[in-house]
mmCIF file of C-alpha atoms and ligand atoms in Angstrom:
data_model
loop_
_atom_site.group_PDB
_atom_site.id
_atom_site.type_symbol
_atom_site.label_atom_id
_atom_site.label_comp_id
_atom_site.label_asym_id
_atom_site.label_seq_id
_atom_site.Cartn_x
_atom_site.Cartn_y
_atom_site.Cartn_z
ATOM 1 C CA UNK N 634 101.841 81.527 109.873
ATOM 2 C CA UNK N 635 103.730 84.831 110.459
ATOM 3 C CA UNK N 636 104.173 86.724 107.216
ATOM 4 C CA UNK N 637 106.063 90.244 107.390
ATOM 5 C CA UNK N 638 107.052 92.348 104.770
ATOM 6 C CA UNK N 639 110.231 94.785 105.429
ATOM 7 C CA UNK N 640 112.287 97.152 103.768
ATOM 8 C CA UNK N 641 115.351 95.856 102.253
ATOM 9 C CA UNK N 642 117.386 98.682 100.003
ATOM 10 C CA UNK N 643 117.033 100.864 96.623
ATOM 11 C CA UNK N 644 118.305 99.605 93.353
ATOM 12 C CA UNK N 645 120.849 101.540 91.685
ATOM 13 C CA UNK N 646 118.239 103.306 90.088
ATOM 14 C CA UNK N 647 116.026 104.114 92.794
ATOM 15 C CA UNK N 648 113.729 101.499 93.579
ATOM 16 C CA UNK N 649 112.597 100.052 96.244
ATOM 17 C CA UNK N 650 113.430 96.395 97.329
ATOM 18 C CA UNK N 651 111.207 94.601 100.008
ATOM 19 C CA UNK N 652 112.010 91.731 102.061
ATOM 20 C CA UNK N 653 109.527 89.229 102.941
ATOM 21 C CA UNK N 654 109.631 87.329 105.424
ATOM 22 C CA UNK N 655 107.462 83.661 105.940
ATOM 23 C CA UNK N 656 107.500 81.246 109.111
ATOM 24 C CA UNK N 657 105.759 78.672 110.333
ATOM 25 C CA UNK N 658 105.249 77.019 114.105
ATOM 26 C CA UNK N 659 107.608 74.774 113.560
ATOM 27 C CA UNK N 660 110.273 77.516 113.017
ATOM 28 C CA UNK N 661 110.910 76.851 109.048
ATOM 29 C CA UNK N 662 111.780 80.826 108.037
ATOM 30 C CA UNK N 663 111.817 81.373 104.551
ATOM 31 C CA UNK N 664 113.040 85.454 103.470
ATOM 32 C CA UNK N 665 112.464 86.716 99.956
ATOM 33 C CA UNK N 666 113.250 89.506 98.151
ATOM 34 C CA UNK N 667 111.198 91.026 94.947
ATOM 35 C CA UNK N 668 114.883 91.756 93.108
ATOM 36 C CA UNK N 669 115.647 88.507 91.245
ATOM 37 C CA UNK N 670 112.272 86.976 93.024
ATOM 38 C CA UNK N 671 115.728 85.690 95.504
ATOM 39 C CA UNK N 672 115.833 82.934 98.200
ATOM 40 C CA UNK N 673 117.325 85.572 100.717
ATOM 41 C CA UNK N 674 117.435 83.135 103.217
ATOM 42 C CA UNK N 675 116.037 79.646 104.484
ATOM 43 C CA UNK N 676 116.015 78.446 108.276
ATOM 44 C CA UNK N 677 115.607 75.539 109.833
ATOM 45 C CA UNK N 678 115.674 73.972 113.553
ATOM 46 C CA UNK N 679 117.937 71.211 113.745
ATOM 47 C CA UNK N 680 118.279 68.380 116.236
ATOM 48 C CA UNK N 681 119.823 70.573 119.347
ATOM 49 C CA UNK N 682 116.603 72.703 118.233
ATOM 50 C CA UNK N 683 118.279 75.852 116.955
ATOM 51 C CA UNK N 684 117.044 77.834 114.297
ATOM 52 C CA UNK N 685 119.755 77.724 111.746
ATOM 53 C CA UNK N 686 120.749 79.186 108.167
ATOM 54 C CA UNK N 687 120.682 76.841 105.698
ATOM 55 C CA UNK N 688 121.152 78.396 102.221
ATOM 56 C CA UNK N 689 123.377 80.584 101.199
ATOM 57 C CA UNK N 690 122.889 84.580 100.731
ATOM 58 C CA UNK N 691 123.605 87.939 101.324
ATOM 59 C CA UNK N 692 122.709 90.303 104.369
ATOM 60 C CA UNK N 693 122.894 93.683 101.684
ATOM 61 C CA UNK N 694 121.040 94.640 98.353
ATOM 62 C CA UNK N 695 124.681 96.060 96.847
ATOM 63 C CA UNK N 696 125.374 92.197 97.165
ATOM 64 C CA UNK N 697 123.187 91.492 95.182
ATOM 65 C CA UNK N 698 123.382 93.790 92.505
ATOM 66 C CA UNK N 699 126.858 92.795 91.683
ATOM 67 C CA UNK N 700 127.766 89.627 89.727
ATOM 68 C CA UNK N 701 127.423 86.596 92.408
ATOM 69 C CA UNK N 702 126.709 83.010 92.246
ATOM 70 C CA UNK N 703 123.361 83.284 91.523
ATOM 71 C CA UNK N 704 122.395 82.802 95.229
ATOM 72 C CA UNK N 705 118.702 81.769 95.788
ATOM 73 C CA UNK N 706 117.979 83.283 92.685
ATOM 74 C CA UNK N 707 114.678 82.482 90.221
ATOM 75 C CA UNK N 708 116.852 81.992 86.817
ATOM 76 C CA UNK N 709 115.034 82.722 83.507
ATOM 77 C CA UNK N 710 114.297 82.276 80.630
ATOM 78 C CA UNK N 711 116.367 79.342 80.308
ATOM 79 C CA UNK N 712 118.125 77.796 83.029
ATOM 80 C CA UNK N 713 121.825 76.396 82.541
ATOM 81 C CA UNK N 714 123.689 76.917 79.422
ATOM 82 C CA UNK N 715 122.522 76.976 75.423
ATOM 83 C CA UNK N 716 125.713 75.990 73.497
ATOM 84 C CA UNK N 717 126.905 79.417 71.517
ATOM 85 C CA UNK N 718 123.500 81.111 72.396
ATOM 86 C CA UNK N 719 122.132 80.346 69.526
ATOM 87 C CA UNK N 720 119.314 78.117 68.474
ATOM 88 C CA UNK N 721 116.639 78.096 65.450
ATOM 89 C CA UNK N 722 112.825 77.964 65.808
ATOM 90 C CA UNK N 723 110.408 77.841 63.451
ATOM 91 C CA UNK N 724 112.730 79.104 60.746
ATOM 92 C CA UNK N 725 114.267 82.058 62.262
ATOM 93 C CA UNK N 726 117.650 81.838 64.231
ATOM 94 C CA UNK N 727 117.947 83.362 66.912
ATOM 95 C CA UNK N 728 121.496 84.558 68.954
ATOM 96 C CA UNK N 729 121.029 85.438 72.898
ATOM 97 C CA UNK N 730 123.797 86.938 74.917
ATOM 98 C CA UNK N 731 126.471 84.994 75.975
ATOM 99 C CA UNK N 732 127.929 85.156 79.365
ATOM 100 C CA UNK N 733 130.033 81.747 80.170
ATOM 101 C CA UNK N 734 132.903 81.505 77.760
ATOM 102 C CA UNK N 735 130.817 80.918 74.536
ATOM 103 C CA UNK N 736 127.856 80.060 75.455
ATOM 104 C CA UNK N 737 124.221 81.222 77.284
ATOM 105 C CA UNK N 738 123.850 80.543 80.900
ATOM 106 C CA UNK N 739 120.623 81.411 82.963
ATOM 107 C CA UNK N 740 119.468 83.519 81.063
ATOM 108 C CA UNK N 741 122.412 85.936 79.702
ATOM 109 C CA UNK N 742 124.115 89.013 80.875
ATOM 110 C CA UNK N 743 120.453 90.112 82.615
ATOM 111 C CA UNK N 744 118.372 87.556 83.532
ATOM 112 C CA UNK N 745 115.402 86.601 85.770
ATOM 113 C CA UNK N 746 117.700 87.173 88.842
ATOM 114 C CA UNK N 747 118.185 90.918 88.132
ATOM 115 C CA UNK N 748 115.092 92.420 87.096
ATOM 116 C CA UNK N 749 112.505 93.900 90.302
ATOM 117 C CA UNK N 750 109.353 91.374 90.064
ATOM 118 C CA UNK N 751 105.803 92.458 91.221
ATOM 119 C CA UNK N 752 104.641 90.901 94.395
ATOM 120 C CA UNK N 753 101.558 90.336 96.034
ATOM 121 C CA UNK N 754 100.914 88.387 99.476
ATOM 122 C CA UNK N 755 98.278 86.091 101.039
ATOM 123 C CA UNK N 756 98.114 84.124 104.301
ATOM 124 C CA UNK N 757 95.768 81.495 105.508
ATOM 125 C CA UNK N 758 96.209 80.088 109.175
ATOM 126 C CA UNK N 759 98.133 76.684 107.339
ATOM 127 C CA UNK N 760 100.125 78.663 104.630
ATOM 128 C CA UNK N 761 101.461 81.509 103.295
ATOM 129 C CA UNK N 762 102.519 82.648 100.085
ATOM 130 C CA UNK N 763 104.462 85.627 97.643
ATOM 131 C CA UNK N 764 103.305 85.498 94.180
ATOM 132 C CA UNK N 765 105.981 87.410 92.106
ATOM 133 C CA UNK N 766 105.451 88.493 88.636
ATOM 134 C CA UNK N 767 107.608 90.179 85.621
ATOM 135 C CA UNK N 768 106.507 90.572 81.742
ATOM 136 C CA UNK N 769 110.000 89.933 79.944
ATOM 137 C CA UNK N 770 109.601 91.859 77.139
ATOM 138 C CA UNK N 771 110.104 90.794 73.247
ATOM 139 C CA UNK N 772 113.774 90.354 72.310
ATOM 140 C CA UNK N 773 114.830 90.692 76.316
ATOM 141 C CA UNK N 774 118.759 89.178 76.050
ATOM 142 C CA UNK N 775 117.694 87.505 72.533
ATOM 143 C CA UNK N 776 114.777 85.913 73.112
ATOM 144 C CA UNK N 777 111.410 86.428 71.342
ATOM 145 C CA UNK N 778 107.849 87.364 72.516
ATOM 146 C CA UNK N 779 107.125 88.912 75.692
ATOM 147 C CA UNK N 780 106.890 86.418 78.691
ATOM 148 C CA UNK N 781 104.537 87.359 81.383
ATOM 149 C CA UNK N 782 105.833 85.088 84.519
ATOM 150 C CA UNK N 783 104.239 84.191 87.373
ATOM 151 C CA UNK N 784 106.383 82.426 90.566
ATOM 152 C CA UNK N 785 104.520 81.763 93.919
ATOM 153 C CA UNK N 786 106.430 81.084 97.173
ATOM 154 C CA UNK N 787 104.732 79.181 99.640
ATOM 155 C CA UNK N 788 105.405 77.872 102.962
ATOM 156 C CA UNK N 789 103.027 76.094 105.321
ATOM 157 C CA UNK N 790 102.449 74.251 108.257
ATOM 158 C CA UNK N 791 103.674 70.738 106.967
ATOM 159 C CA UNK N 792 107.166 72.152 106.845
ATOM 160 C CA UNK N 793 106.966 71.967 102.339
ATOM 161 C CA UNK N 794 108.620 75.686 100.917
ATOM 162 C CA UNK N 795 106.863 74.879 97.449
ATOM 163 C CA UNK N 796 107.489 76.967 94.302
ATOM 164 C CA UNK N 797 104.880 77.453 91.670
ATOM 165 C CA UNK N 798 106.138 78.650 88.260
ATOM 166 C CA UNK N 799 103.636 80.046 85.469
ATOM 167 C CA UNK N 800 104.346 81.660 81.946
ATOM 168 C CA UNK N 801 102.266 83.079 79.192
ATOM 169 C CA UNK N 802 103.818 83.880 75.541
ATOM 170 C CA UNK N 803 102.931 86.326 73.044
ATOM 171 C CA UNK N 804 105.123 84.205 70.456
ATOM 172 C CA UNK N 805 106.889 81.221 70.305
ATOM 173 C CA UNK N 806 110.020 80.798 72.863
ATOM 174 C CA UNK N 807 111.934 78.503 75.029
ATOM 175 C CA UNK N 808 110.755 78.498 78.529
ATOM 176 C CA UNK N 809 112.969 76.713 81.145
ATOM 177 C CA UNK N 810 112.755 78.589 84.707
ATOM 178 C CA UNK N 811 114.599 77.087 87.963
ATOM 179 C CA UNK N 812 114.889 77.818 91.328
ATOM 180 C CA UNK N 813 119.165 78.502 92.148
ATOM 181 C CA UNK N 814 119.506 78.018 95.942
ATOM 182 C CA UNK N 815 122.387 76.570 97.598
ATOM 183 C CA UNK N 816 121.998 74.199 100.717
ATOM 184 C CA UNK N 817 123.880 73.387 103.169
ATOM 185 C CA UNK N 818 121.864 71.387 105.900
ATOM 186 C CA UNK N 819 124.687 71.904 108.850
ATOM 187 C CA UNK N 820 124.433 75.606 108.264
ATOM 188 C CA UNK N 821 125.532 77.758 105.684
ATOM 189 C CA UNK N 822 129.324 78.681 105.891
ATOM 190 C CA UNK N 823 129.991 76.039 108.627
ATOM 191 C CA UNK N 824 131.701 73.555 106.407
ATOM 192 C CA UNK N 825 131.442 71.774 103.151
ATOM 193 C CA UNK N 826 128.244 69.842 102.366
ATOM 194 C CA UNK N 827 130.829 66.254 101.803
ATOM 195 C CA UNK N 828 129.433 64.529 104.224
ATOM 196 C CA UNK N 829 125.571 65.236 103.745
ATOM 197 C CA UNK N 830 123.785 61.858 102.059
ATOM 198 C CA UNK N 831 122.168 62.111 99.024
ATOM 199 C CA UNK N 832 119.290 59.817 97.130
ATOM 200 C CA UNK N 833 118.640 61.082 93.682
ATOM 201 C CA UNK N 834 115.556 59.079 91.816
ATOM 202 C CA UNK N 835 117.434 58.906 88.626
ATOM 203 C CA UNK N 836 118.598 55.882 86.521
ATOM 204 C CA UNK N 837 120.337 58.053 83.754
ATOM 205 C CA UNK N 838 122.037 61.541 83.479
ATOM 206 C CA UNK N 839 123.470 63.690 80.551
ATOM 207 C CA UNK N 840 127.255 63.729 80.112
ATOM 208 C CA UNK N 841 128.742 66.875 79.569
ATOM 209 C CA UNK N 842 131.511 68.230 77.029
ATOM 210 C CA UNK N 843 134.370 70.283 79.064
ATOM 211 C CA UNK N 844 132.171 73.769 78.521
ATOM 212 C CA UNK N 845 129.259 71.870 80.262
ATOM 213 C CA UNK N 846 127.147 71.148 77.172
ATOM 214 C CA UNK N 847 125.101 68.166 77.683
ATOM 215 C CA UNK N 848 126.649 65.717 74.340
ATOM 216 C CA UNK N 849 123.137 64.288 73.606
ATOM 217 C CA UNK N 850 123.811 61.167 75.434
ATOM 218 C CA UNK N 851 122.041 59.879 78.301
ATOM 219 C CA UNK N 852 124.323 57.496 80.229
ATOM 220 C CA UNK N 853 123.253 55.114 82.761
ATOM 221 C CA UNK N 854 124.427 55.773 86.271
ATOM 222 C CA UNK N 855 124.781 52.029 87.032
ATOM 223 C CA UNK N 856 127.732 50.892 89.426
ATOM 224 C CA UNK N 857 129.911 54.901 89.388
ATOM 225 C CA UNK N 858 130.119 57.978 90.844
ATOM 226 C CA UNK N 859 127.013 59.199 89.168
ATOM 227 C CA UNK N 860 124.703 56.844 91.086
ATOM 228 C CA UNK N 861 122.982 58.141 93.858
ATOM 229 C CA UNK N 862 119.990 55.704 93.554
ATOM 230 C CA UNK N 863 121.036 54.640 97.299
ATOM 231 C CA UNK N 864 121.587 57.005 99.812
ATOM 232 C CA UNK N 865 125.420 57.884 99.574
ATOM 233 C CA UNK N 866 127.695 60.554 100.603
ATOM 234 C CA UNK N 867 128.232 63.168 98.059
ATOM 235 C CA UNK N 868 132.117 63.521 98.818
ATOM 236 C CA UNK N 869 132.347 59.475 98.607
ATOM 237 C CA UNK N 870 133.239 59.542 94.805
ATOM 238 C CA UNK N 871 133.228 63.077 94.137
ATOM 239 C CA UNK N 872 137.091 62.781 93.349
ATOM 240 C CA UNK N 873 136.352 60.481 90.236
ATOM 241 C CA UNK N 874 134.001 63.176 88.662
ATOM 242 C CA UNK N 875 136.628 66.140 86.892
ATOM 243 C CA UNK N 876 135.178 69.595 87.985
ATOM 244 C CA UNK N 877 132.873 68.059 91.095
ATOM 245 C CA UNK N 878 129.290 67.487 90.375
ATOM 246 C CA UNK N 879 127.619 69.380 87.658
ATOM 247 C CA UNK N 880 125.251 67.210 86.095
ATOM 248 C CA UNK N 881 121.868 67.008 84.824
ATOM 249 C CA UNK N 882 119.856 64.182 85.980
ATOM 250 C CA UNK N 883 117.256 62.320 84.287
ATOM 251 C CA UNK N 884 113.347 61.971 86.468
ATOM 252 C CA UNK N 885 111.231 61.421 83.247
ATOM 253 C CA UNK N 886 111.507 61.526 80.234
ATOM 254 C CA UNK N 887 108.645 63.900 79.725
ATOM 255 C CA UNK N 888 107.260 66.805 82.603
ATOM 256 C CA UNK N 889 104.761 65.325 85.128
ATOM 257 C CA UNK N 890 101.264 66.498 86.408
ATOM 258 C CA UNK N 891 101.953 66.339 89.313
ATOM 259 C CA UNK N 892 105.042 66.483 91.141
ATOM 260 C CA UNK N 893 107.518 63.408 91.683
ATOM 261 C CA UNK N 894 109.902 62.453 94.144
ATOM 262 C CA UNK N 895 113.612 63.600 92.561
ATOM 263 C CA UNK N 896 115.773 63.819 95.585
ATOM 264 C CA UNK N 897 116.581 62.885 99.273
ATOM 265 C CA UNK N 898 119.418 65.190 100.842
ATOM 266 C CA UNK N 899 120.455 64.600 104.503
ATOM 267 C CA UNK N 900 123.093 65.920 107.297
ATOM 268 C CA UNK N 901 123.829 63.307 109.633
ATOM 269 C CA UNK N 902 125.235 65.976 111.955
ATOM 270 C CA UNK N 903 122.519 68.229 112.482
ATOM 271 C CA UNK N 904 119.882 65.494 111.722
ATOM 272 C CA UNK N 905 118.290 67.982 108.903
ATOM 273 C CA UNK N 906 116.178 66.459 106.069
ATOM 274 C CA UNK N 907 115.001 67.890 102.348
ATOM 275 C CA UNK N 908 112.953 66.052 100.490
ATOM 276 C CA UNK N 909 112.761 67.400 96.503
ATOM 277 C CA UNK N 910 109.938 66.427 94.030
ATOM 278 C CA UNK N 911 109.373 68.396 90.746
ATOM 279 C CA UNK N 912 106.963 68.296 87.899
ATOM 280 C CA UNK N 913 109.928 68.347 85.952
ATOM 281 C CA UNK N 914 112.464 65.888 83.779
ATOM 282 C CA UNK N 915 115.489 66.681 85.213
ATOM 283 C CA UNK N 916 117.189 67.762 88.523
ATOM 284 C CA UNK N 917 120.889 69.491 88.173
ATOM 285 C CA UNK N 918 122.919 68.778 91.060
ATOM 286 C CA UNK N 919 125.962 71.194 91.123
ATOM 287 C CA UNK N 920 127.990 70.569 94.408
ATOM 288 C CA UNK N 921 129.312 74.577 94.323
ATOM 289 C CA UNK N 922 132.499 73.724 92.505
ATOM 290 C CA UNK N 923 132.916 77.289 91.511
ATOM 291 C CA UNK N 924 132.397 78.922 95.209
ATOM 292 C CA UNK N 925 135.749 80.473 96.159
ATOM 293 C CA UNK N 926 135.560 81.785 99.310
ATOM 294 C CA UNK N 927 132.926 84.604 98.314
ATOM 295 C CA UNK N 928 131.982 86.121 101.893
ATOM 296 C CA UNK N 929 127.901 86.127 102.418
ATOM 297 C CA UNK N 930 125.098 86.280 105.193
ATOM 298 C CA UNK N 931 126.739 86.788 108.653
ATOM 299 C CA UNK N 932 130.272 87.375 107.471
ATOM 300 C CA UNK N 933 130.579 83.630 106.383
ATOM 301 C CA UNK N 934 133.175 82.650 104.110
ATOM 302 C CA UNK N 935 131.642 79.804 101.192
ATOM 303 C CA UNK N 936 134.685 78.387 100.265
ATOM 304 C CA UNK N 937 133.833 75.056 97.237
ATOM 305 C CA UNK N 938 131.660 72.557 98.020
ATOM 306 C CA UNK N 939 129.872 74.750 100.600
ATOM 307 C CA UNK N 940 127.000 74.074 99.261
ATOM 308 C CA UNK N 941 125.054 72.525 96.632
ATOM 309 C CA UNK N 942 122.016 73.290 94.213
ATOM 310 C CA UNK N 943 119.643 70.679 93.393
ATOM 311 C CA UNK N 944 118.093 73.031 90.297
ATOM 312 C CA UNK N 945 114.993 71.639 89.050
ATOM 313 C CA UNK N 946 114.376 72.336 85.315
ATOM 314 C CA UNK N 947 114.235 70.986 81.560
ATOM 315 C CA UNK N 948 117.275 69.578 80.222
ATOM 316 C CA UNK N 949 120.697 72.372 79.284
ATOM 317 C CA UNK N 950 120.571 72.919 75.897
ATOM 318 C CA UNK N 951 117.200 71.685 74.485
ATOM 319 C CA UNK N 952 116.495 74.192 71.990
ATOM 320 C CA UNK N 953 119.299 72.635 70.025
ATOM 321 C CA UNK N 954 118.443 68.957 70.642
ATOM 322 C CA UNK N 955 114.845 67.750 69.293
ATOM 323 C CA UNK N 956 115.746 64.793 70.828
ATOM 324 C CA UNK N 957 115.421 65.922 74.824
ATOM 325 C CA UNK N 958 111.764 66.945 76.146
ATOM 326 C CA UNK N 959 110.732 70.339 74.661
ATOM 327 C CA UNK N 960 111.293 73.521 76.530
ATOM 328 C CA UNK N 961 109.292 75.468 73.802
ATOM 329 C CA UNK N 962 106.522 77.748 75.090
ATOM 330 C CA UNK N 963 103.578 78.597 72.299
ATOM 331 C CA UNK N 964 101.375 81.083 72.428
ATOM 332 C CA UNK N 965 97.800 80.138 73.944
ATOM 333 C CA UNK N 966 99.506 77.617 75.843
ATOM 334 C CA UNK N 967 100.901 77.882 79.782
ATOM 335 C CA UNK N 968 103.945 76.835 81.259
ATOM 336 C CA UNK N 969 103.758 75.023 84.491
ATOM 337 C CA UNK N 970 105.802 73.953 87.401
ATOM 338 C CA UNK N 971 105.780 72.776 90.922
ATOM 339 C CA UNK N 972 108.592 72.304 93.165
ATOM 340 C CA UNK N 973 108.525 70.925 96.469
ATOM 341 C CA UNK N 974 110.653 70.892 99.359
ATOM 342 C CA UNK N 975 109.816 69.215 102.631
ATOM 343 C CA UNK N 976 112.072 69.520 105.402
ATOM 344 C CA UNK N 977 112.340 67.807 108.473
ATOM 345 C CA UNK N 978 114.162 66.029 111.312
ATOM 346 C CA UNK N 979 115.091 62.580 112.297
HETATM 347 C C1 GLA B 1482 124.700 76.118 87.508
HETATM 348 C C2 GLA B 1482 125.640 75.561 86.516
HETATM 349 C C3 GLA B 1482 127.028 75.660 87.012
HETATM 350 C C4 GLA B 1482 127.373 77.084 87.418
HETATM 351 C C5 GLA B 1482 126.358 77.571 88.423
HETATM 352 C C6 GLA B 1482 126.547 79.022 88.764
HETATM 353 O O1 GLA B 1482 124.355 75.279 88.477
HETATM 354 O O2 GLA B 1482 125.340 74.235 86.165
HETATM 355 O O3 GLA B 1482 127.917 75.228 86.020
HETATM 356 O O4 GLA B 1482 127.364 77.914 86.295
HETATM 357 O O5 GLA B 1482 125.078 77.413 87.937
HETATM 358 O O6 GLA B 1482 127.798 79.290 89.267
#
């Protein structure tokens, strides 16, 4: 396992942001930064053997300083939206920023993804890992208590990028963290991700209202354009669903121990494979309907559909709906979660 730690610019207010750089034998490259605790970058040999980029990024800090699509980023507290930013708990009510027309969206106007974590490396021969850290402090964009986060990049030799997510609360708060990288398995800015094949382990996903709330509903994919139970291509239907894919979809109904198998994604032209399991209830697949030809890593243009996320995470909104699995972190008590992704070729 090569492990290499590099400079890779200055905040706007000084500090230093290092690049970190993991690979294995097998030539799976995974680059992080400790601004935003970011995906930088993630390649991946594909079946002509070359090493390819596969998620999408920038090249520059001043990238990604600046509003962007939240490339690679580690979203927190809260990933995807809270209607109106508001929600009560335990009596009090509480208002967060709002960023996305009138409502919260990962994690307000300075989330998770713009903050300078603590790092700290370790290597093994078989694996290596960056274990990132940042204490949120009380009232950070809205929220209360002060959230002391933990999230542990690791690659090894099996070809699985796994992330680890850990939180501590001095007070009662909603906790919903998510990883926000964007794949595209023929290479990033080489085309739109249409034709890659998807399997999602889902029966049921929540329908949205037309500012991406979730309604409360849980509708069964059965028979449309929501069911990926089979492998199927993700342009095949995409026309029937207004906006593209941006949908939450149902693994449990409750977190697992252990992590589950959520999702199957595969590019029949480069033979590339990514294999998804989470510890948690739902998966948000968002098919980059909002990309617009934003230039990135490389000089490449992401125009839509250049990409997609496959955001594991709690369900959008649950602070306002009892009814979905909790996403409320007590004091005394530790939020957990493991992602998985194993990658490999035909
Ligand atoms: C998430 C949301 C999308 C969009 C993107 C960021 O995946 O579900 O609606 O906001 O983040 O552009």
């Amino acid at each position: 396992m090569k492990l290499v730690i590099e400079y890779f610019g200055q905040t706007h207010d000084g500090d230093e942001v290092q690049g970190y750089l993991i690979e294995n034998s097998s030539g799976l490259a995974v680059r992080l930064i400790n601004y935003g605790a970011i995906v930088q970058s993630v390649k991946f040999p594909g079946k002509n053997g070359d090493q390819e980029e596969i998620s999408l990024g920038f090249d520059r800090l001043e990238d990604y300083l600046h509003e962007h699509p939240y490339f690679g980023a580690t979203i927190g507290r809260y990933g995807n939206r809270i209607a109106r930013g508001e929600f009560a708990l335990e009596g009090e009510a509480y208002k967060l920023a709002v960023n996305n027309g009138p409502n919260h969206l990962h994690g307000g106007l300075r989330g998770f993804d713009k903050v300078l974590w603590g790092s700290e490396e370790s290597s093994t021969g078989e694996a290596a890992s960056v274990r990132f850290n940042y204490s949120s402090p009380d009232g950070e964009e809205g929220y209360p208590g002060r959230l002391d986060t933990w999230v542990t990049f690791s690659l090894d030799e099996g070809n699985r990028f796994i992330i680890e997510y850990e939180a501590r609360s001095s007070a009662s708060t909603p906790v919903n963290l998510t990883n926000h990288t964007y794949w595209n398995l023929s290479g990033a800015g080489t085309g739109d991700i249409l034709g890659h094949e998807l399997t999602l382990v889902s029966e049921s996903y929540l329908p949205v209202d037309q500012d991406l709330i979730p309604t409360g509903k849980m509708a069964d994919v059965e028979g449309g354009p929501m069911d990926f139970r089979s492998p199927a291509t993700v342009g095949g239907r995409i026309g029937e669903v207004e906006g593209g894919y941006d949908h939450c979809y149902v693994l449990g109904e409750q977190p697992s121990k252990e992590p589950r198998p959520a999702a199957i994604l595969r590019d029949p032209l480069s033979g590339r494979c990514m294999r998804v399991s989470t510890t948690e209830p739902g998966l948000q697949l968002y098919t980059g309907n909002f990309l617009d030809g934003i230039k990135g890593s490389g000089g490449k243009v992401f125009e839509r559909h250049g990409a997609l996320c496959l955001e594991a995470q709690h369900f959008p909104d649950s602070p306002n709906r009892a009814e979905f699995p909790s996403t409320i972190l007590s004091p005394g008590d530790t939020y957990r979660q493991v992602t998985v992704h194993e990658f490999s070729l035909p």
